[in-house]
Amino acid sequence: MGGGQLALMMAEAAGAAGVELTVLAASPDDPAAALAAHRLVGSPRDPDALERLGDLTEVVTFDHELVDLDLLGRLEAAGVVVRPSPHALRFSVDKAYQRVTLAAAGVPVPDFVVAHHPDDPELERFLDAHVDTVVKAATGGYDGRGVFFCRGATEAREIVARVAPAVVEEHLPLDGELAQLVVRSVDGALLPYPTVSTVQANGMCVETSFPAALDAARRDEAVALATRIADLSGVVGVLAVELFDVAGRLLVNEVALRPHNTGHWTIEGARTSQFENHLRAVAGRPLGPTDPVAPAAVMVNLVGGDAPARLTTPATPGVVTHDYRKTWRPGRKIGHVTALDEDVARARVRAWEQARACGAAPAEV
Ligand code: ADP
């Protein structure tokens, strides 16, 4: 796996999951590598580094999508156990493949077209029908990078020329956004986490809240969708489904095959965190229960502002600050806060208060 905050939180969960973690990190002073039982320095795209990782471990897993699937396929063919498998990982590495596969399986998704070239006739037809579009680079994007909101065909074509292959979709009037996490074991057993509401600003998730602002029937629908996608992809580990709530319908925006920002609240808020359960799943261990431990939980991301943040600011009981130990930079995710409470409105107030006290509250929406 790679360094970064997800690896850091996985390293923190390794003991509880009963696994010994070896982190492949870009730099020896990576915080996750420092915490892991063993470390290797190298790039996840370097065949030699991956081969060494395969030699040293029983299972290889990832905390990001920036992987080389051919390389992983060769590693798997050489006997290294990769979970999720390169076949499943294609789902999250390639947004175009993901969208086409979901639509073909009848999963509700926004109206879209895959464009390989600005003069694609299919793109032409799509842009005739939709003025406001969102163009998404098929690979390499995250946290809103690679996502472009366009007005009119000329702008959309210009972006497609730059980033193709791309998914071009209708710009929807969203009533809300949600996320549904599930964890799937090697033998296909599956447990859902509680559905959460999410808030995004500038393409980045700023807040997630449990319980989701959704009636019970539609929460069941979110779980059913994520279960279907998990089985369809053959994932082992955590799978996160980002959903749009539009005019009473749930549409699948995006799927990630790894622990996800919208599941960070489970560290304090669920009986087994998404990080522990991901490690349990990929290690072939039984999954832990995913039930919530409090009636409400709100997570707010901490983002670098104009001045360095103060992440050691003491918090009130029930509020926890996570410091990713990253160098401060304006706009960079540097940690998160989770507040547990009896009531979601109160949890929200307390989480944002702490984020502001740390000097790292994201832009409010
Ligand atoms: P990333 O992979 O970078 O997270 P997403 O596809 O999730 O990119 O898009 C980021 C955010 O942009 C979404 O959470 C949503 O707020 C907004 N967005 C994306 N696609 C659409 C769309 N078709 N209509 C309206 N808003 C969208």
Short mmCIF file of C-alpha atoms and ligand atoms in Angstrom, two decimals:
data_model
loop_
_atom_site.label_atom_id
_atom_site.label_comp_id
_atom_site.label_asym_id
_atom_site.label_seq_id
_atom_site.Cartn_x
_atom_site.Cartn_y
_atom_site.Cartn_z
CA MET A 1 0.00 0.00 0.00
CA GLY A 2 1.02 3.62 -0.27
CA GLY A 3 1.70 6.26 2.36
CA GLY A 4 -0.77 9.06 3.12
CA GLN A 5 -3.55 9.51 5.64
CA LEU A 6 -5.48 6.34 4.74
CA ALA A 7 -2.36 4.24 5.25
CA LEU A 8 -1.73 6.09 8.52
CA MET A 9 -5.19 5.21 9.82
CA MET A 10 -4.78 1.62 8.59
CA ALA A 11 -1.47 1.42 10.45
CA GLU A 12 -3.27 2.65 13.59
CA ALA A 13 -5.88 -0.13 13.11
CA ALA A 14 -3.42 -2.95 12.31
CA GLY A 15 -3.06 -4.13 15.93
CA ALA A 16 -6.82 -4.41 16.44
CA ALA A 17 -7.16 -6.28 13.12
CA GLY A 18 -4.40 -8.66 14.19
CA VAL A 19 -2.19 -8.02 11.16
CA GLU A 20 1.42 -6.92 10.80
CA LEU A 21 1.60 -4.09 8.30
CA THR A 22 4.40 -3.33 5.82
CA VAL A 23 3.93 0.08 4.20
CA LEU A 24 5.40 0.92 0.80
CA ALA A 25 5.88 4.69 1.03
CA ALA A 26 7.43 7.32 -1.20
CA SER A 27 9.58 8.65 1.63
CA PRO A 28 11.11 7.10 4.78
CA ASP A 29 9.63 9.84 7.01
CA ASP A 30 6.09 9.12 5.81
CA PRO A 31 3.89 9.07 8.97
CA ALA A 32 2.22 5.75 8.03
CA ALA A 33 5.58 4.10 7.36
CA ALA A 34 6.84 5.36 10.74
CA LEU A 35 3.92 3.68 12.51
CA ALA A 36 3.89 0.40 10.54
CA ALA A 37 5.70 -2.75 11.70
CA HIS A 38 7.86 -2.72 8.53
CA ARG A 39 8.49 -0.22 5.78
CA LEU A 40 9.75 -0.11 2.22
CA VAL A 41 10.62 3.06 0.34
CA GLY A 42 9.53 3.18 -3.27
CA SER A 43 6.76 3.98 -5.73
CA PRO A 44 3.64 1.80 -6.04
CA ARG A 45 4.22 1.99 -9.81
CA ASP A 46 7.78 0.64 -9.60
CA PRO A 47 7.88 -3.11 -10.49
CA ASP A 48 10.90 -3.80 -8.27
CA ALA A 49 9.36 -2.10 -5.23
CA LEU A 50 6.11 -4.02 -5.70
CA GLU A 51 7.95 -7.28 -6.16
CA ARG A 52 9.84 -6.70 -2.89
CA LEU A 53 6.55 -5.87 -1.15
CA GLY A 54 5.06 -9.11 -2.53
CA ASP A 55 8.04 -11.09 -1.24
CA LEU A 56 7.75 -9.60 2.24
CA THR A 57 3.99 -9.93 2.73
CA GLU A 58 1.17 -12.45 2.48
CA VAL A 59 -1.33 -10.00 0.99
CA VAL A 60 -0.91 -6.69 -0.87
CA THR A 61 -3.63 -4.02 -0.61
CA PHE A 62 -3.87 -0.33 -1.56
CA ASP A 63 -5.13 2.93 -0.10
CA HIS A 64 -5.34 4.82 -3.43
CA GLU A 65 -6.27 4.34 -7.07
CA LEU A 66 -3.05 5.45 -8.70
CA VAL A 67 -1.95 1.89 -9.42
CA ASP A 68 -0.73 0.20 -12.60
CA LEU A 69 -3.19 -2.62 -13.27
CA ASP A 70 -0.91 -4.45 -15.77
CA LEU A 71 1.86 -4.48 -13.20
CA LEU A 72 -0.51 -5.78 -10.52
CA GLY A 73 -1.79 -8.43 -12.94
CA ARG A 74 1.76 -9.67 -13.49
CA LEU A 75 2.37 -9.71 -9.74
CA GLU A 76 -0.80 -11.72 -9.20
CA ALA A 77 0.19 -14.15 -11.97
CA ALA A 78 3.53 -14.62 -10.17
CA GLY A 79 1.64 -15.80 -7.06
CA VAL A 80 1.31 -12.60 -5.00
CA VAL A 81 -2.13 -12.25 -3.36
CA VAL A 82 -3.52 -8.80 -4.28
CA ARG A 83 -6.79 -7.74 -2.58
CA PRO A 84 -8.92 -6.31 -4.03
CA SER A 85 -7.74 -8.15 -7.18
CA PRO A 86 -6.48 -6.11 -10.16
CA HIS A 87 -9.66 -7.20 -11.95
CA ALA A 88 -11.81 -5.62 -9.21
CA LEU A 89 -9.52 -2.57 -8.91
CA ARG A 90 -10.17 -1.65 -12.55
CA PHE A 91 -13.54 -0.53 -11.28
CA SER A 92 -12.08 2.37 -9.32
CA VAL A 93 -9.02 3.08 -11.45
CA ASP A 94 -11.03 3.76 -14.61
CA LYS A 95 -14.15 5.93 -14.20
CA ALA A 96 -15.26 5.19 -17.78
CA TYR A 97 -15.12 1.41 -17.25
CA GLN A 98 -16.93 1.86 -13.93
CA ARG A 99 -19.75 3.92 -15.43
CA VAL A 100 -20.23 1.65 -18.44
CA THR A 101 -20.26 -1.48 -16.23
CA LEU A 102 -22.74 0.03 -13.75
CA ALA A 103 -25.08 1.25 -16.50
CA ALA A 104 -24.94 -2.14 -18.25
CA ALA A 105 -25.91 -3.82 -14.96
CA GLY A 106 -28.94 -1.52 -14.65
CA VAL A 107 -27.55 0.48 -11.70
CA PRO A 108 -29.04 4.02 -11.77
CA VAL A 109 -26.33 6.53 -12.81
CA PRO A 110 -26.42 10.09 -14.22
CA ASP A 111 -27.00 10.36 -17.96
CA PHE A 112 -23.49 10.14 -19.49
CA VAL A 113 -21.32 9.41 -22.48
CA VAL A 114 -17.68 8.27 -22.68
CA ALA A 115 -15.70 10.61 -24.95
CA HIS A 116 -12.36 9.62 -26.45
CA HIS A 117 -12.10 12.66 -28.70
CA PRO A 118 -13.73 16.14 -28.86
CA ASP A 119 -15.27 15.29 -32.24
CA ASP A 120 -16.83 12.02 -31.10
CA PRO A 121 -20.29 11.88 -32.77
CA GLU A 122 -21.80 10.46 -29.58
CA LEU A 123 -20.40 13.42 -27.62
CA GLU A 124 -21.89 15.73 -30.23
CA ARG A 125 -25.33 14.24 -29.70
CA PHE A 126 -24.94 14.40 -25.89
CA LEU A 127 -23.91 18.06 -25.96
CA ASP A 128 -26.88 18.89 -28.20
CA ALA A 129 -29.15 17.52 -25.47
CA HIS A 130 -27.33 18.94 -22.38
CA VAL A 131 -26.07 22.52 -21.95
CA ASP A 132 -24.60 22.11 -18.47
CA THR A 133 -22.24 19.17 -18.22
CA VAL A 134 -19.56 17.76 -15.97
CA VAL A 135 -16.44 16.38 -17.67
CA LYS A 136 -14.43 13.86 -15.63
CA ALA A 137 -11.05 12.49 -16.63
CA ALA A 138 -11.40 8.70 -16.73
CA THR A 139 -8.21 8.14 -14.74
CA GLY A 140 -5.91 9.95 -12.33
CA GLY A 141 -8.37 12.36 -10.64
CA TYR A 142 -9.34 12.66 -6.96
CA ASP A 143 -10.80 15.26 -4.56
CA GLY A 144 -12.30 17.14 -7.51
CA ARG A 145 -9.08 17.18 -9.54
CA GLY A 146 -9.97 16.00 -13.03
CA VAL A 147 -13.61 17.15 -12.61
CA PHE A 148 -14.72 20.16 -14.71
CA PHE A 149 -18.10 21.90 -14.67
CA CYS A 150 -18.83 23.17 -18.19
CA ARG A 151 -21.40 25.50 -19.71
CA GLY A 152 -22.02 24.90 -23.38
CA ALA A 153 -20.60 22.52 -25.98
CA THR A 154 -17.46 24.54 -26.80
CA GLU A 155 -16.18 24.52 -23.23
CA ALA A 156 -16.99 20.79 -22.80
CA ARG A 157 -15.16 19.93 -26.03
CA GLU A 158 -12.13 21.98 -24.99
CA ILE A 159 -11.91 20.05 -21.72
CA VAL A 160 -12.43 16.70 -23.46
CA ALA A 161 -9.54 17.58 -25.83
CA ARG A 162 -7.33 18.08 -22.74
CA VAL A 163 -8.32 15.15 -20.54
CA ALA A 164 -9.79 12.40 -22.80
CA PRO A 165 -10.76 9.65 -22.34
CA ALA A 166 -13.44 11.24 -20.18
CA VAL A 167 -16.88 10.63 -18.76
CA VAL A 168 -19.17 13.50 -19.78
CA GLU A 169 -22.38 13.69 -17.77
CA GLU A 170 -25.39 15.91 -17.15
CA HIS A 171 -24.90 18.56 -14.44
CA LEU A 172 -27.64 17.58 -11.99
CA PRO A 173 -29.50 19.79 -9.49
CA LEU A 174 -28.54 17.80 -6.38
CA ASP A 175 -30.85 17.74 -3.36
CA GLY A 176 -28.08 16.08 -1.38
CA GLU A 177 -25.17 13.67 -1.45
CA LEU A 178 -24.78 10.41 0.43
CA ALA A 179 -22.24 7.68 0.87
CA GLN A 180 -22.75 4.00 1.50
CA LEU A 181 -19.84 1.88 2.67
CA VAL A 182 -19.84 -1.90 2.73
CA VAL A 183 -17.09 -4.35 3.59
CA ARG A 184 -16.83 -7.69 1.79
CA SER A 185 -14.80 -10.67 2.96
CA VAL A 186 -12.85 -13.21 0.90
CA ASP A 187 -15.80 -15.63 1.00
CA GLY A 188 -18.24 -12.93 -0.17
CA ALA A 189 -19.82 -12.20 3.25
CA LEU A 190 -20.87 -8.58 3.31
CA LEU A 191 -21.63 -6.03 6.02
CA PRO A 192 -22.96 -2.51 5.39
CA TYR A 193 -21.98 0.53 7.45
CA PRO A 194 -24.71 3.04 8.31
CA THR A 195 -25.51 5.38 5.39
CA VAL A 196 -24.13 8.92 5.77
CA SER A 197 -24.97 12.32 4.30
CA THR A 198 -22.00 14.13 2.79
CA VAL A 199 -21.28 17.77 1.95
CA GLN A 200 -18.76 18.74 -0.73
CA ALA A 201 -17.12 22.07 -1.52
CA ASN A 202 -14.86 22.59 -4.52
CA GLY A 203 -15.03 18.86 -5.25
CA MET A 204 -13.73 17.93 -1.80
CA CYS A 205 -15.79 16.26 0.95
CA VAL A 206 -15.99 18.69 3.88
CA GLU A 207 -18.48 16.94 6.19
CA THR A 208 -20.17 13.57 6.68
CA SER A 209 -23.00 12.97 9.09
CA PHE A 210 -24.69 9.94 10.56
CA PRO A 211 -27.61 9.28 10.50
CA ALA A 212 -28.08 10.26 6.87
CA ALA A 213 -30.85 12.69 5.99
CA LEU A 214 -32.86 9.93 4.31
CA ASP A 215 -35.91 7.85 5.18
CA ALA A 216 -35.50 4.18 6.10
CA ALA A 217 -36.73 2.88 2.72
CA ARG A 218 -34.14 4.89 0.82
CA ARG A 219 -31.40 3.92 3.27
CA ASP A 220 -32.27 0.31 2.43
CA GLU A 221 -32.04 1.25 -1.25
CA ALA A 222 -28.54 2.71 -0.70
CA VAL A 223 -27.43 -0.51 1.03
CA ALA A 224 -28.96 -2.64 -1.75
CA LEU A 225 -27.13 -0.61 -4.42
CA ALA A 226 -23.78 -0.87 -2.64
CA THR A 227 -24.29 -4.61 -2.06
CA ARG A 228 -24.98 -5.15 -5.74
CA ILE A 229 -21.93 -3.14 -6.77
CA ALA A 230 -19.71 -4.98 -4.29
CA ASP A 231 -20.80 -8.32 -5.73
CA LEU A 232 -20.50 -7.01 -9.30
CA SER A 233 -16.93 -5.81 -8.76
CA GLY A 234 -15.86 -8.82 -6.68
CA VAL A 235 -14.21 -6.48 -4.15
CA VAL A 236 -12.48 -7.83 -1.06
CA GLY A 237 -12.23 -5.09 1.58
CA VAL A 238 -14.09 -1.80 1.90
CA LEU A 239 -16.13 -0.43 -1.00
CA ALA A 240 -17.53 3.09 -0.89
CA VAL A 241 -20.40 4.24 -3.08
CA GLU A 242 -20.99 7.98 -3.49
CA LEU A 243 -24.63 8.69 -4.26
CA PHE A 244 -26.58 11.67 -5.56
CA ASP A 245 -30.03 12.39 -4.18
CA VAL A 246 -31.93 13.99 -7.09
CA ALA A 247 -35.68 14.57 -7.10
CA GLY A 248 -36.36 11.58 -4.85
CA ARG A 249 -34.01 9.22 -6.75
CA LEU A 250 -30.64 7.81 -5.75
CA LEU A 251 -28.03 7.80 -8.53
CA VAL A 252 -24.57 6.30 -8.19
CA ASN A 253 -21.89 8.94 -8.77
CA GLU A 254 -18.73 7.06 -8.01
CA VAL A 255 -17.33 3.91 -6.45
CA ALA A 256 -14.03 3.49 -4.59
CA LEU A 257 -12.53 0.14 -3.58
CA ARG A 258 -10.74 1.18 -0.40
CA PRO A 259 -11.39 2.88 2.94
CA HIS A 260 -12.91 6.25 2.16
CA ASN A 261 -13.07 9.77 3.59
CA THR A 262 -16.81 9.33 4.18
CA GLY A 263 -16.01 6.42 6.53
CA HIS A 264 -13.49 8.16 8.81
CA TRP A 265 -16.21 8.70 11.42
CA THR A 266 -16.33 4.90 11.95
CA ILE A 267 -13.02 5.07 13.90
CA GLU A 268 -14.93 6.39 16.92
CA GLY A 269 -18.49 5.97 15.65
CA ALA A 270 -18.76 2.26 14.76
CA ARG A 271 -17.95 -0.93 16.63
CA THR A 272 -15.29 -1.79 14.05
CA SER A 273 -13.70 1.00 12.00
CA GLN A 274 -13.55 0.84 8.20
CA PHE A 275 -9.74 0.58 8.48
CA GLU A 276 -9.81 -2.41 10.82
CA ASN A 277 -12.47 -4.13 8.72
CA HIS A 278 -10.58 -3.50 5.48
CA LEU A 279 -7.51 -5.16 6.97
CA ARG A 280 -9.56 -8.02 8.44
CA ALA A 281 -11.21 -8.61 5.04
CA VAL A 282 -8.02 -8.60 2.95
CA ALA A 283 -6.26 -10.78 5.54
CA GLY A 284 -9.05 -13.38 5.28
CA ARG A 285 -10.22 -12.78 8.85
CA PRO A 286 -13.88 -12.61 9.98
CA LEU A 287 -15.38 -9.12 9.70
CA GLY A 288 -16.16 -7.08 12.80
CA PRO A 289 -19.61 -5.63 13.55
CA THR A 290 -20.34 -2.34 11.78
CA ASP A 291 -23.09 -1.00 14.07
CA PRO A 292 -22.85 2.60 15.29
CA VAL A 293 -21.87 3.19 18.93
CA ALA A 294 -23.70 6.52 19.32
CA PRO A 295 -27.01 7.92 18.04
CA ALA A 296 -25.21 10.54 15.90
CA ALA A 297 -21.74 11.32 14.53
CA VAL A 298 -20.38 14.14 12.39
CA MET A 299 -16.95 14.28 10.76
CA VAL A 300 -15.45 17.48 9.42
CA ASN A 301 -12.26 17.48 7.37
CA LEU A 302 -9.48 19.78 8.54
CA VAL A 303 -8.03 21.81 5.70
CA GLY A 304 -5.00 24.09 5.69
CA GLY A 305 -6.05 27.77 5.79
CA ASP A 306 -4.13 31.04 5.49
CA ALA A 307 -2.04 30.33 8.60
CA PRO A 308 -0.67 27.06 10.04
CA ALA A 309 -3.29 25.04 11.95
CA ARG A 310 -3.28 24.23 15.68
CA LEU A 311 -4.33 20.58 15.65
CA THR A 312 -3.30 20.02 19.28
CA THR A 313 -6.10 22.35 20.47
CA PRO A 314 -7.90 20.42 23.28
CA ALA A 315 -11.36 19.15 22.35
CA THR A 316 -14.50 18.73 24.46
CA PRO A 317 -15.46 15.14 25.53
CA GLY A 318 -16.87 13.11 22.63
CA VAL A 319 -14.88 15.11 20.05
CA VAL A 320 -11.64 13.68 18.62
CA THR A 321 -9.10 15.43 16.38
CA HIS A 322 -7.01 13.35 13.97
CA ASP A 323 -3.73 14.84 12.80
CA TYR A 324 -2.34 13.33 9.56
CA ARG A 325 1.07 14.82 10.41
CA LYS A 326 1.30 16.42 7.00
CA THR A 327 3.11 19.64 6.21
CA TRP A 328 0.58 22.47 6.35
CA ARG A 329 -0.38 23.98 3.02
CA PRO A 330 -3.46 26.13 2.18
CA GLY A 331 -6.23 23.90 0.79
CA ARG A 332 -4.56 20.63 1.84
CA LYS A 333 -6.42 18.01 3.93
CA ILE A 334 -4.36 17.82 7.13
CA GLY A 335 -6.67 15.95 9.48
CA HIS A 336 -10.26 15.49 10.53
CA VAL A 337 -12.52 15.92 13.55
CA THR A 338 -15.27 13.52 14.64
CA ALA A 339 -17.97 14.42 17.16
CA LEU A 340 -20.29 11.80 18.67
CA ASP A 341 -23.53 12.96 20.26
CA GLU A 342 -27.14 12.12 21.02
CA ASP A 343 -28.29 14.34 18.22
CA VAL A 344 -26.88 15.05 14.73
CA ALA A 345 -27.42 18.83 14.86
CA ARG A 346 -25.46 19.06 18.12
CA ALA A 347 -22.71 16.77 16.80
CA ARG A 348 -22.41 19.05 13.75
CA VAL A 349 -22.07 22.21 15.87
CA ARG A 350 -19.39 20.60 18.05
CA ALA A 351 -17.38 19.20 15.13
CA TRP A 352 -17.31 22.56 13.34
CA GLU A 353 -16.46 24.40 16.58
CA GLN A 354 -13.43 22.17 17.02
CA ALA A 355 -12.41 22.57 13.36
CA ARG A 356 -12.55 26.35 13.77
CA ALA A 357 -10.68 26.20 17.08
CA CYS A 358 -7.91 24.29 15.26
CA GLY A 359 -7.77 27.06 12.63
CA ALA A 360 -8.53 24.48 9.92
CA ALA A 361 -12.25 24.64 9.22
CA PRO A 362 -12.97 24.02 5.54
CA ALA A 363 -14.83 26.64 3.52
CA GLU A 364 -18.43 26.44 4.78
CA VAL A 365 -21.21 25.64 2.37
P1 ADP B 1 -13.81 12.99 -7.43
O1 ADP B 1 -13.54 11.64 -7.98
O2 ADP B 1 -12.69 13.94 -7.69
O3 ADP B 1 -14.26 12.96 -5.99
P2 ADP B 1 -16.61 13.27 -8.21
O4 ADP B 1 -17.06 12.65 -9.46
O5 ADP B 1 -16.98 12.58 -6.95
O6 ADP B 1 -15.03 13.55 -8.27
O7 ADP B 1 -17.17 14.76 -8.15
C1 ADP B 1 -16.86 15.64 -7.08
C2 ADP B 1 -18.10 16.42 -6.67
O8 ADP B 1 -18.56 17.23 -7.76
C3 ADP B 1 -19.32 15.56 -6.32
O9 ADP B 1 -19.27 15.09 -5.01
C4 ADP B 1 -20.47 16.55 -6.55
O10 ADP B 1 -20.56 17.47 -5.47
C5 ADP B 1 -19.98 17.30 -7.77
N1 ADP B 1 -20.50 16.64 -8.99
C6 ADP B 1 -19.89 15.65 -9.68
N2 ADP B 1 -20.65 15.26 -10.74
C7 ADP B 1 -21.78 16.01 -10.72
C8 ADP B 1 -22.95 16.07 -11.54
N3 ADP B 1 -23.10 15.28 -12.58
N4 ADP B 1 -23.89 16.98 -11.21
C9 ADP B 1 -23.74 17.80 -10.13
N5 ADP B 1 -22.66 17.79 -9.32
C10 ADP B 1 -21.69 16.91 -9.60
#
